[in-house]
Amino acid sequence: MSEFSSYDQLRLAGKTAAEVYATAKAHGMDDIRAIRMLRTVFGMSLGEAKEAIGVAKTFVEPQEVAVGTTVYWEGADTVDGPWIAQARVKKIEGDCAVIADHRKFLIRPEGLVEVEPHGLLERIRLSYFEKGLASRLQQSAEFWQELATLGYGGS
Amino acid sequence: MPKPTKQQAEALAALGLAGDQLDAFCGGEEVVFFFPTQKEPGIGVIQLAAERLRCGIVSIKDPGGGLMSLARFRANSFRVARAFQVTELELFGAAVVNPRFAELLQRQSFVRRIVACPDDLGGGEMEILAKTFEVPFDE
C-alpha cells in the first residue's frame, strides 16, 4: 500500500489538489510531506505542488492589518542603508493604522542588526499594506541590489 | 561521519536544521528542512559539496514579514558557509512560482537551471534560479 493511498482515494473521489492538501493539513501533515504527497498522488511538478499549497498567494496577498497584528515595511537611506521595520497595530483610525512597539533592523553582511527605532512612522496608510510581497520586492529593487552586494563581494 | 563543531552546529541551528539533519548535512547529504519566518515555517534545501555550499528556498508563506525572512535566510546561509569555511555559496529559489519575483531574481543575475529535486520533495527534477557568491571570511 502506498504511503499516500488514503489521499489517492480522495483524488479518485474527485477532490482537487487544494482540497486534498486541506485534508492532509487537518491530519497534521507538514508541508514537506504534503508537497511529496501531492506530487505522488497528482503527478505534479514541484511548482504545481507549491501552487496547490498556497505559496503563490504569499507574493500577492496583502498584509493582515488588524488591532494586535504585526506589520512590516522597509526602506533605505544614506545613513543606515537598507532596513526593515516592524510594529504592532494599536488601532485603526480612518484610512490609517496607528502603530506602536516599533523595531528596526539594518540589513548588514552579518545579518539583521536591530537598532533603536528612531524616526519611524507612527501612522501608516492602510493602502500601503495592500501591496503584495512581489510588489514590495520589485519596488525595492535598489534595496535588493544593495543586499546582493553589501560587503559580500569585497574584501 | 564528521560531527559539526559547536560553531557549525549553532550556524546550522540558526538556519533551521535540527536533530539528525545536522549529521546528514555533515555527511554530504542534501537536506530538506524547515526554516523560521515571521509566520509559518518555510522550506529550505541545503547541501555541502566540496568548496561550495548550496542553500535554497523551496517555499515561503509569509506575506508581511517575507522580506525580513528572506534577508535572515540569506544571512544565516552565509553564516553556515563561513562556519564550514567554504569559498562559495550558491543561493537559489526552487520552482519560483511568482513571475515578478522570478524576473526580479534574474535582474539580480540569478540564472535558471534544472537540477535533481530531493526525494523528500518527491524526486524528479526542479528548476532553480541560482547565483553563486564568494564567501568572505572573518579576520
mmCIF file of N, CA, C and O in Angstrom, chain B residues 98-137:
data_model
loop_
_atom_site.group_PDB
_atom_site.id
_atom_site.type_symbol
_atom_site.label_atom_id
_atom_site.label_comp_id
_atom_site.label_asym_id
_atom_site.label_seq_id
_atom_site.Cartn_x
_atom_site.Cartn_y
_atom_site.Cartn_z
ATOM 1 N N ASN B 98 6.124 32.859 -8.621
ATOM 2 C CA ASN B 98 5.661 34.216 -8.922
ATOM 3 C C ASN B 98 6.526 34.830 -10.020
ATOM 4 O O ASN B 98 7.743 35.001 -9.824
ATOM 5 N N PRO B 99 5.932 35.164 -11.176
ATOM 6 C CA PRO B 99 6.741 35.660 -12.297
ATOM 7 C C PRO B 99 7.474 36.963 -11.994
ATOM 8 O O PRO B 99 8.587 37.181 -12.484
ATOM 9 N N ARG B 100 6.861 37.830 -11.195
ATOM 10 C CA ARG B 100 7.538 39.102 -10.865
ATOM 11 C C ARG B 100 8.780 38.847 -10.008
ATOM 12 O O ARG B 100 9.809 39.492 -10.170
ATOM 13 N N PHE B 101 8.654 37.900 -9.070
ATOM 14 C CA PHE B 101 9.796 37.571 -8.216
ATOM 15 C C PHE B 101 10.892 36.894 -9.046
ATOM 16 O O PHE B 101 12.079 37.192 -8.882
ATOM 17 N N ALA B 102 10.476 36.017 -9.966
ATOM 18 C CA ALA B 102 11.452 35.350 -10.836
ATOM 19 C C ALA B 102 12.201 36.382 -11.677
ATOM 20 O O ALA B 102 13.424 36.328 -11.819
ATOM 21 N N GLU B 103 11.439 37.341 -12.209
ATOM 22 C CA GLU B 103 12.046 38.388 -13.032
ATOM 23 C C GLU B 103 13.028 39.218 -12.211
ATOM 24 O O GLU B 103 14.122 39.567 -12.652
ATOM 25 N N LEU B 104 12.631 39.518 -10.973
ATOM 26 C CA LEU B 104 13.498 40.295 -10.094
ATOM 27 C C LEU B 104 14.805 39.556 -9.822
ATOM 28 O O LEU B 104 15.891 40.143 -9.879
ATOM 29 N N LEU B 105 14.707 38.267 -9.546
ATOM 30 C CA LEU B 105 15.915 37.480 -9.286
ATOM 31 C C LEU B 105 16.812 37.455 -10.516
ATOM 32 O O LEU B 105 18.041 37.602 -10.405
ATOM 33 N N GLN B 106 16.207 37.318 -11.693
ATOM 34 C CA GLN B 106 17.013 37.277 -12.918
ATOM 35 C C GLN B 106 17.708 38.616 -13.168
ATOM 36 O O GLN B 106 18.842 38.650 -13.650
ATOM 37 N N ARG B 107 17.025 39.700 -12.791
ATOM 38 C CA ARG B 107 17.681 41.011 -12.925
ATOM 39 C C ARG B 107 18.879 41.123 -11.979
ATOM 40 O O ARG B 107 19.783 41.914 -12.202
ATOM 41 N N GLN B 108 18.856 40.319 -10.899
ATOM 42 C CA GLN B 108 19.968 40.311 -9.949
ATOM 43 C C GLN B 108 20.978 39.208 -10.299
ATOM 44 O O GLN B 108 21.738 38.754 -9.445
ATOM 45 N N SER B 109 20.926 38.754 -11.565
ATOM 46 C CA SER B 109 21.882 37.775 -12.103
ATOM 47 C C SER B 109 21.690 36.358 -11.573
ATOM 48 O O SER B 109 22.626 35.549 -11.601
ATOM 49 N N PHE B 110 20.509 36.042 -11.074
ATOM 50 C CA PHE B 110 20.202 34.649 -10.766
ATOM 51 C C PHE B 110 19.887 33.957 -12.100
ATOM 52 O O PHE B 110 19.189 34.524 -12.949
ATOM 53 N N VAL B 111 20.398 32.746 -12.275
ATOM 54 C CA VAL B 111 20.302 32.042 -13.563
ATOM 55 C C VAL B 111 19.474 30.767 -13.417
ATOM 56 O O VAL B 111 19.617 30.018 -12.445
ATOM 57 N N ARG B 112 18.626 30.515 -14.425
ATOM 58 C CA ARG B 112 17.783 29.311 -14.416
ATOM 59 C C ARG B 112 18.612 28.068 -14.706
ATOM 60 O O ARG B 112 19.485 28.079 -15.568
ATOM 61 N N ARG B 113 18.285 27.016 -13.972
ATOM 62 C CA ARG B 113 18.969 25.742 -14.180
ATOM 63 C C ARG B 113 18.047 24.612 -13.744
ATOM 64 O O ARG B 113 17.211 24.801 -12.869
ATOM 65 N N ILE B 114 18.181 23.458 -14.357
ATOM 66 C CA ILE B 114 17.418 22.276 -13.948
ATOM 67 C C ILE B 114 18.332 21.393 -13.105
ATOM 68 O O ILE B 114 19.455 21.080 -13.524
ATOM 69 N N VAL B 115 17.849 21.015 -11.946
ATOM 70 C CA VAL B 115 18.640 20.145 -11.058
ATOM 71 C C VAL B 115 17.735 19.030 -10.536
ATOM 72 O O VAL B 115 16.510 19.076 -10.686
ATOM 73 N N ALA B 116 18.345 18.066 -9.886
ATOM 74 C CA ALA B 116 17.561 16.988 -9.279
ATOM 75 C C ALA B 116 16.795 17.544 -8.083
ATOM 76 O O ALA B 116 17.311 18.361 -7.317
ATOM 77 N N CYS B 117 15.558 17.101 -7.943
ATOM 78 C CA CYS B 117 14.732 17.519 -6.801
ATOM 79 C C CYS B 117 14.918 16.488 -5.681
ATOM 80 O O CYS B 117 14.882 15.284 -5.937
ATOM 81 N N PRO B 118 15.111 16.950 -4.455
ATOM 82 C CA PRO B 118 15.304 15.987 -3.354
ATOM 83 C C PRO B 118 14.124 15.006 -3.244
ATOM 84 O O PRO B 118 12.971 15.377 -3.463
ATOM 85 N N ASP B 119 14.466 13.754 -2.871
ATOM 86 C CA ASP B 119 13.422 12.730 -2.723
ATOM 87 C C ASP B 119 12.368 13.142 -1.692
ATOM 88 O O ASP B 119 11.187 12.808 -1.842
ATOM 89 N N ASP B 120 12.780 13.852 -0.654
ATOM 90 C CA ASP B 120 11.812 14.291 0.369
ATOM 91 C C ASP B 120 10.708 15.163 -0.224
ATOM 92 O O ASP B 120 9.634 15.314 0.359
ATOM 93 N N LEU B 121 11.029 15.773 -1.382
ATOM 94 C CA LEU B 121 10.044 16.638 -2.040
ATOM 95 C C LEU B 121 9.447 15.970 -3.270
ATOM 96 O O LEU B 121 8.849 16.625 -4.118
ATOM 97 N N GLY B 122 9.653 14.669 -3.379
ATOM 98 C CA GLY B 122 9.023 13.936 -4.474
ATOM 99 C C GLY B 122 9.937 13.540 -5.608
ATOM 100 O O GLY B 122 9.492 12.904 -6.575
ATOM 101 N N GLY B 123 11.226 13.922 -5.536
ATOM 102 C CA GLY B 123 12.195 13.499 -6.542
ATOM 103 C C GLY B 123 11.976 14.124 -7.915
ATOM 104 O O GLY B 123 11.302 15.150 -8.053
ATOM 105 N N GLY B 124 12.582 13.519 -8.907
ATOM 106 C CA GLY B 124 12.489 14.059 -10.274
ATOM 107 C C GLY B 124 13.412 15.256 -10.447
ATOM 108 O O GLY B 124 14.515 15.285 -9.911
ATOM 109 N N GLU B 125 12.911 16.243 -11.160
ATOM 110 C CA GLU B 125 13.717 17.433 -11.430
ATOM 111 C C GLU B 125 12.999 18.687 -10.937
ATOM 112 O O GLU B 125 11.777 18.672 -10.751
ATOM 113 N N MET B 126 13.764 19.734 -10.745
ATOM 114 C CA MET B 126 13.161 21.022 -10.420
ATOM 115 C C MET B 126 13.986 22.119 -11.068
ATOM 116 O O MET B 126 15.183 21.965 -11.294
ATOM 117 N N GLU B 127 13.304 23.189 -11.396
ATOM 118 C CA GLU B 127 14.003 24.347 -11.961
ATOM 119 C C GLU B 127 14.384 25.277 -10.815
ATOM 120 O O GLU B 127 13.562 25.551 -9.925
ATOM 121 N N ILE B 128 15.625 25.742 -10.831
ATOM 122 C CA ILE B 128 16.030 26.705 -9.809
ATOM 123 C C ILE B 128 16.521 27.990 -10.464
ATOM 124 O O ILE B 128 16.911 27.996 -11.636
ATOM 125 N N LEU B 129 16.483 29.065 -9.729
ATOM 126 C CA LEU B 129 17.137 30.320 -10.102
ATOM 127 C C LEU B 129 18.269 30.492 -9.105
ATOM 128 O O LEU B 129 18.023 30.624 -7.903
ATOM 129 N N ALA B 130 19.499 30.437 -9.599
ATOM 130 C CA ALA B 130 20.641 30.352 -8.689
ATOM 131 C C ALA B 130 21.692 31.418 -8.981
ATOM 132 O O ALA B 130 21.848 31.875 -10.113
ATOM 133 N N LYS B 131 22.390 31.792 -7.920
ATOM 134 C CA LYS B 131 23.501 32.733 -8.054
ATOM 135 C C LYS B 131 24.570 32.333 -7.043
ATOM 136 O O LYS B 131 24.254 32.011 -5.893
ATOM 137 N N THR B 132 25.819 32.378 -7.488
ATOM 138 C CA THR B 132 26.921 31.983 -6.611
ATOM 139 C C THR B 132 27.652 33.228 -6.100
ATOM 140 O O THR B 132 27.963 34.131 -6.873
ATOM 141 N N PHE B 133 27.881 33.234 -4.803
ATOM 142 C CA PHE B 133 28.554 34.351 -4.138
ATOM 143 C C PHE B 133 29.881 33.860 -3.549
ATOM 144 O O PHE B 133 29.972 32.719 -3.091
ATOM 145 N N GLU B 134 30.868 34.749 -3.554
ATOM 146 C CA GLU B 134 32.090 34.441 -2.813
ATOM 147 C C GLU B 134 31.795 34.614 -1.336
ATOM 148 O O GLU B 134 30.998 35.470 -0.951
ATOM 149 N N VAL B 135 32.440 33.829 -0.526
ATOM 150 C CA VAL B 135 32.200 33.898 0.919
ATOM 151 C C VAL B 135 33.367 34.621 1.588
ATOM 152 O O VAL B 135 34.506 34.143 1.517
ATOM 153 N N PRO B 136 33.092 35.744 2.209
ATOM 154 C CA PRO B 136 34.161 36.446 2.923
ATOM 155 C C PRO B 136 34.420 35.768 4.266
ATOM 156 O O PRO B 136 33.488 35.300 4.914
ATOM 157 N N PHE B 137 35.679 35.698 4.653
ATOM 158 C CA PHE B 137 36.000 35.086 5.946
ATOM 159 C C PHE B 137 36.269 36.157 6.986
ATOM 160 O O PHE B 137 36.772 37.224 6.677
#
